[in-house]
Short mmCIF file of C-alpha atoms in Angstrom, two decimals:
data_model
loop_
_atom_site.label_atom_id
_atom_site.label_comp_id
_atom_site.label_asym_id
_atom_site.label_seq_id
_atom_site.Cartn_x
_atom_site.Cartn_y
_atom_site.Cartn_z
CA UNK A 10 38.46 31.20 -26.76
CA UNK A 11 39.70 34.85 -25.13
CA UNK A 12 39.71 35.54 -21.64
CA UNK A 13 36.42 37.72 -22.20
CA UNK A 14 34.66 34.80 -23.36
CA UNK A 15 36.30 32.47 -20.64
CA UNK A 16 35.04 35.01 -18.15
CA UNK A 17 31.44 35.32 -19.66
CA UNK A 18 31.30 31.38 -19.64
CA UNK A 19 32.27 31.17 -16.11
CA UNK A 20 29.70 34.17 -14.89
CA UNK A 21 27.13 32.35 -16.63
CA UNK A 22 27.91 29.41 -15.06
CA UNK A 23 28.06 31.18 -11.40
CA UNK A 24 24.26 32.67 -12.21
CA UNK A 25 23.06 28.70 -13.84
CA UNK A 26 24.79 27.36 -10.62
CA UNK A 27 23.01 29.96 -8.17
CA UNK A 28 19.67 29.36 -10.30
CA UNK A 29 19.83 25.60 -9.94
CA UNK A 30 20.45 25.58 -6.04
CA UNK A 31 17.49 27.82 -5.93
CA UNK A 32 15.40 25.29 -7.46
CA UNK A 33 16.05 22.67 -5.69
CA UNK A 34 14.72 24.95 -2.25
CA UNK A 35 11.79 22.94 -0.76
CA UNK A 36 9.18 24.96 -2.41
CA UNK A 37 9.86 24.22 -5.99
CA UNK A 38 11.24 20.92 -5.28
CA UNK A 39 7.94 18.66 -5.79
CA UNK A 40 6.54 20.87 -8.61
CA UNK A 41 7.11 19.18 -12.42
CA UNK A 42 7.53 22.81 -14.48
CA UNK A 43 10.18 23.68 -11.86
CA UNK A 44 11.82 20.06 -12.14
CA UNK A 45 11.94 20.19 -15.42
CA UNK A 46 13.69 23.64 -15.53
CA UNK A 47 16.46 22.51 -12.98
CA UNK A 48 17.44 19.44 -14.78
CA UNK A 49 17.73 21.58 -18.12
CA UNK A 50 20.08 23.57 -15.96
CA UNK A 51 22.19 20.75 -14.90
CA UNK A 52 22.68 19.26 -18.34
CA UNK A 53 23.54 22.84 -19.70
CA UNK A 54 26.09 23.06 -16.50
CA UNK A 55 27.48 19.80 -17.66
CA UNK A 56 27.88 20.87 -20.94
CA UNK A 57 29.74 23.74 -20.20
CA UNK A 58 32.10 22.03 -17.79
CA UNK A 59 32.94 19.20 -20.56
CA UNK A 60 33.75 22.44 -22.94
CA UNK A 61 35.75 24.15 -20.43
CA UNK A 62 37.67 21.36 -19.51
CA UNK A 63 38.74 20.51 -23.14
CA UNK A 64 39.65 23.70 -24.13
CA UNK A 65 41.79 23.92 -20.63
CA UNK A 66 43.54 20.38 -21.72
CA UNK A 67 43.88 21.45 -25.11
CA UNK A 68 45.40 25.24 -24.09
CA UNK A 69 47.96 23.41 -21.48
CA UNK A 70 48.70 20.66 -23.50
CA UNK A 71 47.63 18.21 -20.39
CA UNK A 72 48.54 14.50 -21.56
CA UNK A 73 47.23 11.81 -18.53
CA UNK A 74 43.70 13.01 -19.78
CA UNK A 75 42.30 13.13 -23.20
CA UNK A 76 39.58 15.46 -24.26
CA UNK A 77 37.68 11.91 -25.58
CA UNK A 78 37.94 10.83 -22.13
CA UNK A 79 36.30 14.19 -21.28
CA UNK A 80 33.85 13.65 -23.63
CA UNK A 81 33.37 9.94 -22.39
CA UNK A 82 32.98 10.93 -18.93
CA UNK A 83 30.44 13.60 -19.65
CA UNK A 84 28.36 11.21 -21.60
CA UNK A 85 28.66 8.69 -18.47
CA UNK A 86 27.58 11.79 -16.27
CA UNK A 87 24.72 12.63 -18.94
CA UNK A 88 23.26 9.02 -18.54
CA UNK A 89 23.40 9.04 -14.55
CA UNK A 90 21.67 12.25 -14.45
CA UNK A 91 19.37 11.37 -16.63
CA UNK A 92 18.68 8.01 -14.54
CA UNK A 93 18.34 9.93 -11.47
CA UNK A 94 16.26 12.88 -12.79
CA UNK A 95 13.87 10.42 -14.51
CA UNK A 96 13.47 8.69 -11.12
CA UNK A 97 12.65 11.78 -9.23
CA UNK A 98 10.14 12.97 -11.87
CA UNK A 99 8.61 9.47 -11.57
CA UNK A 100 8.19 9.69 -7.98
CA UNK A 101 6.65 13.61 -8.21
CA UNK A 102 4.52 11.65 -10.74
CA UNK A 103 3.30 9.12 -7.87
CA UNK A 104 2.76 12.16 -5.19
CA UNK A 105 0.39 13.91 -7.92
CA UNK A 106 -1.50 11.04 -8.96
CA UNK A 107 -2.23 10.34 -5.37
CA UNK A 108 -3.00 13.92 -4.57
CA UNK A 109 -5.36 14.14 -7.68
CA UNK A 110 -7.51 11.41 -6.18
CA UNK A 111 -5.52 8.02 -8.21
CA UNK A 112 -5.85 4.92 -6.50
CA UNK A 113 -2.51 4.04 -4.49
CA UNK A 114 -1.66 0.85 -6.04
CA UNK A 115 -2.26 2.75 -9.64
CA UNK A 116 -0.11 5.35 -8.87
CA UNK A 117 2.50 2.89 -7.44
CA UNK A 118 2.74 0.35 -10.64
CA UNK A 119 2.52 3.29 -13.03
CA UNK A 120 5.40 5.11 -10.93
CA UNK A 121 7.55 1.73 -10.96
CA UNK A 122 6.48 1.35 -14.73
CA UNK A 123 7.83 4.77 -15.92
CA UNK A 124 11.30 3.90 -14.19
CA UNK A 125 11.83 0.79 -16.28
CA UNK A 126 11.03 2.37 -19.41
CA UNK A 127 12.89 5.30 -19.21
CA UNK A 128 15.66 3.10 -17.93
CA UNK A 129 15.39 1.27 -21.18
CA UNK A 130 15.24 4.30 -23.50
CA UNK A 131 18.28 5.77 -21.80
CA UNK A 132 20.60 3.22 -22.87
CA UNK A 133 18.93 2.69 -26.22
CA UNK A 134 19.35 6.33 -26.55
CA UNK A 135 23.39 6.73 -25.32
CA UNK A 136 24.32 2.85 -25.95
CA UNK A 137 26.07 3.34 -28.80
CA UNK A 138 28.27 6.13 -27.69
CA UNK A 139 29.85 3.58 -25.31
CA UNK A 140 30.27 1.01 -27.94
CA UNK A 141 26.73 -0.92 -27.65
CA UNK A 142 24.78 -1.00 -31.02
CA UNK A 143 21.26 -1.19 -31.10
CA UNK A 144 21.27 -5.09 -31.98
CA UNK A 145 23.87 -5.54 -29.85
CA UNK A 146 21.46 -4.45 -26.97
CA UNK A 147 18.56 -6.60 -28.17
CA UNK A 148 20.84 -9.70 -28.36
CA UNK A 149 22.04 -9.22 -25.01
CA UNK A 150 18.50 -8.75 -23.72
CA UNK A 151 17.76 -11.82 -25.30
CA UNK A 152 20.32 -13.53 -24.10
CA UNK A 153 19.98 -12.54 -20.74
CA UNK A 154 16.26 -13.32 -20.88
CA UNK A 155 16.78 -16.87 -21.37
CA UNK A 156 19.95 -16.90 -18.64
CA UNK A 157 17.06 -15.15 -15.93
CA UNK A 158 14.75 -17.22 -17.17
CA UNK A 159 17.04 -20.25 -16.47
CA UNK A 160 18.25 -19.18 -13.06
CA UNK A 161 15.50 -17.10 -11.78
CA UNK A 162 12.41 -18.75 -12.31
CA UNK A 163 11.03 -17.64 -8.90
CA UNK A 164 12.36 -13.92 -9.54
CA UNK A 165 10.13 -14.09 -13.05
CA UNK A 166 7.11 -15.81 -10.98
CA UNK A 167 7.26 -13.00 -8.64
CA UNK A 168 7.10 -10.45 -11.49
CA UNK A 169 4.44 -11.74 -13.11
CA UNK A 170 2.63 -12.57 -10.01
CA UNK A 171 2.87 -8.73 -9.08
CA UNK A 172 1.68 -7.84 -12.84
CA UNK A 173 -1.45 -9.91 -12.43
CA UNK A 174 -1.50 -8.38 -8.74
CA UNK A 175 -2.24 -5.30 -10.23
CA UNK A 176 -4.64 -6.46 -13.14
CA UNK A 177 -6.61 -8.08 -11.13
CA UNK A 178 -6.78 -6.14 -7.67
CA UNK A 179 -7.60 -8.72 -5.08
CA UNK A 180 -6.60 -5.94 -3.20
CA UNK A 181 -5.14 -2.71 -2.92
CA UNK A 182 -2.56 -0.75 -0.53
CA UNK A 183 -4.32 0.45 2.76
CA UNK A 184 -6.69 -3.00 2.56
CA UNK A 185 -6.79 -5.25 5.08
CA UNK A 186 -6.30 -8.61 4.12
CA UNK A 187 -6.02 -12.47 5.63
CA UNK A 188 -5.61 -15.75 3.94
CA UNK A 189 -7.49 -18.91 5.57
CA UNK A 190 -4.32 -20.86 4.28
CA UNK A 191 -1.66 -19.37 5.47
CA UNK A 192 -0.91 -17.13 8.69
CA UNK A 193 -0.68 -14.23 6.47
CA UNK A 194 -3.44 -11.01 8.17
CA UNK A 195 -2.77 -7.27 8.21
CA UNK A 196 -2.88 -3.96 6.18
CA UNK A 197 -0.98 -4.13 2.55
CA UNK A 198 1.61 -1.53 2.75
CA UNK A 199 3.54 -2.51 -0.24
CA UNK A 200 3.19 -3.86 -3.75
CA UNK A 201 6.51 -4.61 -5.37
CA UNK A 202 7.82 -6.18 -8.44
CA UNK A 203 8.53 -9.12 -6.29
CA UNK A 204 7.02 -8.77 -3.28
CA UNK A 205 3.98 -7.59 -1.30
CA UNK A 206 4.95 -5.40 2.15
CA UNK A 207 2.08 -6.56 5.13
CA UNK A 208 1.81 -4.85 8.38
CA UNK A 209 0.66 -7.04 10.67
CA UNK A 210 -1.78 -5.67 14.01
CA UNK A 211 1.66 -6.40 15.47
CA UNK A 212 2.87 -3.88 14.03
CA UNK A 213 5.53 -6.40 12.55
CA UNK A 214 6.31 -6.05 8.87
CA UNK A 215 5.72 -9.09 6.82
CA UNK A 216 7.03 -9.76 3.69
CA UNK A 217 5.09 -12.19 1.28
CA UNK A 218 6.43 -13.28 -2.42
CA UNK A 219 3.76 -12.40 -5.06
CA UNK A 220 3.68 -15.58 -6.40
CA UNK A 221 2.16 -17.00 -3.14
CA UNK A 222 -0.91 -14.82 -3.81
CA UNK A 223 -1.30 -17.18 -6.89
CA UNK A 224 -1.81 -20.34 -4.87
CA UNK A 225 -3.61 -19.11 -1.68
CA UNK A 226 -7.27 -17.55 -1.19
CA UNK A 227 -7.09 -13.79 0.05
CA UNK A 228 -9.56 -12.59 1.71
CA UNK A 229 -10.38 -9.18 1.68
CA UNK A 230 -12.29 -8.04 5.01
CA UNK A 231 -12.25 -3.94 3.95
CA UNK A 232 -14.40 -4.74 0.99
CA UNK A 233 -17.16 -6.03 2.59
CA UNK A 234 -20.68 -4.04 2.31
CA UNK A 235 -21.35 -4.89 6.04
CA UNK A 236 -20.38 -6.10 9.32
CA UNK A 237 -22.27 -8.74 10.70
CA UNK A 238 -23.39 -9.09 14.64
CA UNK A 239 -24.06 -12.96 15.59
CA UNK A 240 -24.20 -13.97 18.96
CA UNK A 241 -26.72 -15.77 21.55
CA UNK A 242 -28.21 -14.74 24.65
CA UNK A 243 -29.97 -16.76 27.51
CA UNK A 244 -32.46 -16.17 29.78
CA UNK A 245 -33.38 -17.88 32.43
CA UNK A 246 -35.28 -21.29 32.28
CA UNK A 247 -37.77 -20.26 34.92
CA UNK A 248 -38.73 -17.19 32.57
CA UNK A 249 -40.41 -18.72 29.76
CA UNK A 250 -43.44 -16.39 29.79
CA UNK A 251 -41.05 -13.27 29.25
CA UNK A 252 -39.42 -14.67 25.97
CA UNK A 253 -41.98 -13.16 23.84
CA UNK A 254 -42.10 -9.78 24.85
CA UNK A 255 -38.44 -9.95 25.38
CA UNK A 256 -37.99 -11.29 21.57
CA UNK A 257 -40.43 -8.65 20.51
CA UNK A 258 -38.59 -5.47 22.35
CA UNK A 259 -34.70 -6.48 21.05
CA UNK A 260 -36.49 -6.99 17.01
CA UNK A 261 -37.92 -3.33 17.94
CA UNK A 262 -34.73 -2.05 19.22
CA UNK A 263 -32.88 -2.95 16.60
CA UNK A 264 -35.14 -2.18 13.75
CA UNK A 265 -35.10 1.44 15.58
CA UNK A 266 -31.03 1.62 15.87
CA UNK A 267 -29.63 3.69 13.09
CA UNK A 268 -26.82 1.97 12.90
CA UNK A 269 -28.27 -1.16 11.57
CA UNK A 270 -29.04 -1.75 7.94
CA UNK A 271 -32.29 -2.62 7.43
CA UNK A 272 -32.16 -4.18 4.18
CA UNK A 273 -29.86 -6.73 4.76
CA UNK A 274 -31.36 -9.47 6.88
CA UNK A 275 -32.59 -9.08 10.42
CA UNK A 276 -33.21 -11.87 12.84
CA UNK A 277 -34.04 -12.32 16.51
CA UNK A 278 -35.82 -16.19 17.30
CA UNK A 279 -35.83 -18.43 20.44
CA UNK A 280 -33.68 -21.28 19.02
CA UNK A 281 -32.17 -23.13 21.68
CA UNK A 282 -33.52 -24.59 25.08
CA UNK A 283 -29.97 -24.96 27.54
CA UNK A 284 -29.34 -26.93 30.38
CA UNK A 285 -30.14 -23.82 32.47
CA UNK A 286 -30.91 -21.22 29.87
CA UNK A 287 -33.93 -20.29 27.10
CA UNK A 288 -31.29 -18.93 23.98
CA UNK A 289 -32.15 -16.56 21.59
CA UNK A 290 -30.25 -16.04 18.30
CA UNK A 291 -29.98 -12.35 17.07
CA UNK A 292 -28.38 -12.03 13.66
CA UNK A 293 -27.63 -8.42 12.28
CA UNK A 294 -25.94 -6.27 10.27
CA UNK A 295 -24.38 -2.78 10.56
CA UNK A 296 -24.33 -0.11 8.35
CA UNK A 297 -20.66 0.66 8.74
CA UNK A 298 -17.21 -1.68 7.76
CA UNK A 299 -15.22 0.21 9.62
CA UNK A 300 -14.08 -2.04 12.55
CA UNK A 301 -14.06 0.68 15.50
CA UNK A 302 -17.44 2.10 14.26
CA UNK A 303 -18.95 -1.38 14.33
CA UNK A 304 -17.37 -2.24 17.72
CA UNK A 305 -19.19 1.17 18.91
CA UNK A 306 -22.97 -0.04 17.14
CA UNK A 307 -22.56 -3.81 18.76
CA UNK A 308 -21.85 -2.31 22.31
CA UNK A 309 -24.83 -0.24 22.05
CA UNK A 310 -26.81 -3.60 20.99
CA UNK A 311 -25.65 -5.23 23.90
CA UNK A 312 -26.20 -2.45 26.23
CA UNK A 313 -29.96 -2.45 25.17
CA UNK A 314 -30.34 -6.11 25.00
CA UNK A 315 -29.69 -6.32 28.77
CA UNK A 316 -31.48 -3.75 30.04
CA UNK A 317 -34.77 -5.43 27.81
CA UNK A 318 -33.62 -8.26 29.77
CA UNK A 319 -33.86 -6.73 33.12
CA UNK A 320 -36.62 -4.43 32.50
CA UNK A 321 -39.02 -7.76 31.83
CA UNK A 322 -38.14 -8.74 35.45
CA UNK A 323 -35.43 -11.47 34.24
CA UNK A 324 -31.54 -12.15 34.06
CA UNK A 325 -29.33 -13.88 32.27
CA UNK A 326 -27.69 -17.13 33.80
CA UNK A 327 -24.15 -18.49 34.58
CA UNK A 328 -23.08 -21.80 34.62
CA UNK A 329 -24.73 -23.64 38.08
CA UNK A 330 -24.46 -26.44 39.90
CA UNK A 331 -26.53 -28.06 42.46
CA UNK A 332 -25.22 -30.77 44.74
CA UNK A 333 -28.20 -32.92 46.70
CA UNK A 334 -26.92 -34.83 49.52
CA UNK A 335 -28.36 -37.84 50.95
CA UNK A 336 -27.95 -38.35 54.84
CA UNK A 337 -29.23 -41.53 56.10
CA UNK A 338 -30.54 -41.32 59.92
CA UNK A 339 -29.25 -43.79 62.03
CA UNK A 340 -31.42 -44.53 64.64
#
């Protein structure tokens, strides 16, 4: 190699250096043509470095270094770049499924897929160069399978848990979710390989091993096709003759509110004679699942149902009491 060359070799790797740092600006960092150009970049940069550096032990006849540990090392530096690039393309992968409309938990378990298989093909690929055959790899794998499988059965549980997780979507990331069992309620943030993230309305993170989900009932609120309104009002005892028209005008107001589905069932009855009250059931549903909207469309119902209630002359009670005393008159 002449000093002409050695120059050349070092201005081209000045210009691949410069090139690379440009690449990795912001605005070609999360696009996949430019990714892939940059890591091409850094394995020809490694390349070049291994090459230098033999030729420079070989020239100086350098002996506490070895141009086969040179080429040893760059391998090693070959498989962690490869590692890392793979992860970072996986990750761009996630951001454009999601962009592109992908459900989360899809893009998540596809993301976390792609990781372990190029993980896998990485040291299929290099394992012989560091003195792992092929077989050698699959024997190990199987005899490390049986040792996890010994000492980890609730690491496997978890892993398959999350597997069927995704297969059969119970729920998603962004649902809300509560068990009846356990004191498990908030939004999944989270779907691991081993366990499922849960932000609580606390805002408190909670943590819950997938295999849990196989023994519990979920339930999943932000899948329902409507919120329901339930409640009782009462009028007062005295005011039996209004029931009727009052009965009448909340069925009409709510058959008239927009924010009420119609098709789903609609009730308003007298059901219930109180100790000091006339009850009537109304039983509704809203159009909307989402919990602020319906909050919004059962204040309005309320709001109306009193001033029916007032407007027909009557009120609703509160709890009474009435004490009758009996004086005796000593004459």
């Amino acid at each position: 190699m002449t000093d002409q060359h050695l120059v050349a070799i070092l201005a081209l790797m000045g210009v691949l250096a410069i090139a690379y740092l440009g690449l990795r600006m912001k605005r070609f960092r999360n696009k996949i043509p430019f990714h892939i150009t940059r890591v091409a970049i850094a394995f020809f940069l490694l390349y070049l470095i291994s090459k230098l550096l033999r030729r420079f032990i070989e020239i100086h006849h350098i002996t506490f270094i070895t141009p086969k540990e040179i080429s040893f090392l760059y391998l090693l530096a070959v498989v962690a770049l490869s590692i890392k690039e793979s992860f970072v393309f996986a990750d761009q992968f996630r951001k454009y499924l999601v962009n592109t409309g992908r459900n989360t938990t899809s893009a998540q378990f596809i993301t976390k897929a792609i990781k372990i298989v190029s993980v896998i093909s990485i040291l299929l690929v290099f394992g012989e160069h560091f003195g792992l055959s092929f077989a050698g790899l699959l024997t190990f794998g199987g005899i490390g399978g049986i040792a996890i499988g010994l000492a980890g059965k609730d690491i496997l549980s978890n892993l398959f848990s999350g597997v069927m997780l995704y297969f059969d979507r119970p729920f998603n990331i962004g649902d809300w979710i509560r068990s009846p069992d356990r004191q498990i309620e908030g939004t999944v943030v989270e779907i691991g390989w081993r366990i499922t993230k849960i932000m609580t309305f606390q805002n408190r993170p909670l943590y819950v091993p997938n295999y849990l989900f196989s023994s519990i009932s979920v339930e999943n609120p932000g899948r329902m096709l409507n919120w329901r309104i339930n409640f009782s009002i009462g009028i007062l005892a005295d005011d039996s003759s209004k029931i009727k028209p009052i009965i009448s005008q909340i069925k009409d107001m709510l058959e008239k509110n927009e924010g009420i589905d119609q098709k789903q069932p609609l009730v308003v009855s007298f059901n219930q004679i109180g100790a000091s009250s006339l009850n009537i059931l109304v039983y509704c549903f809203t159009k909307t699942t989402v919990w602020k909207e319906w909050l919004q469309v059962q204040e309005d119902v309320y709001l109306s149902i009193i001033d029916i209630v007032q407007k027909n002359g009557s009120q609703m009670p509160y709890p009474t009491q009435t004490v009758i005393l009996d004086q005796e008159t000593k004459t």
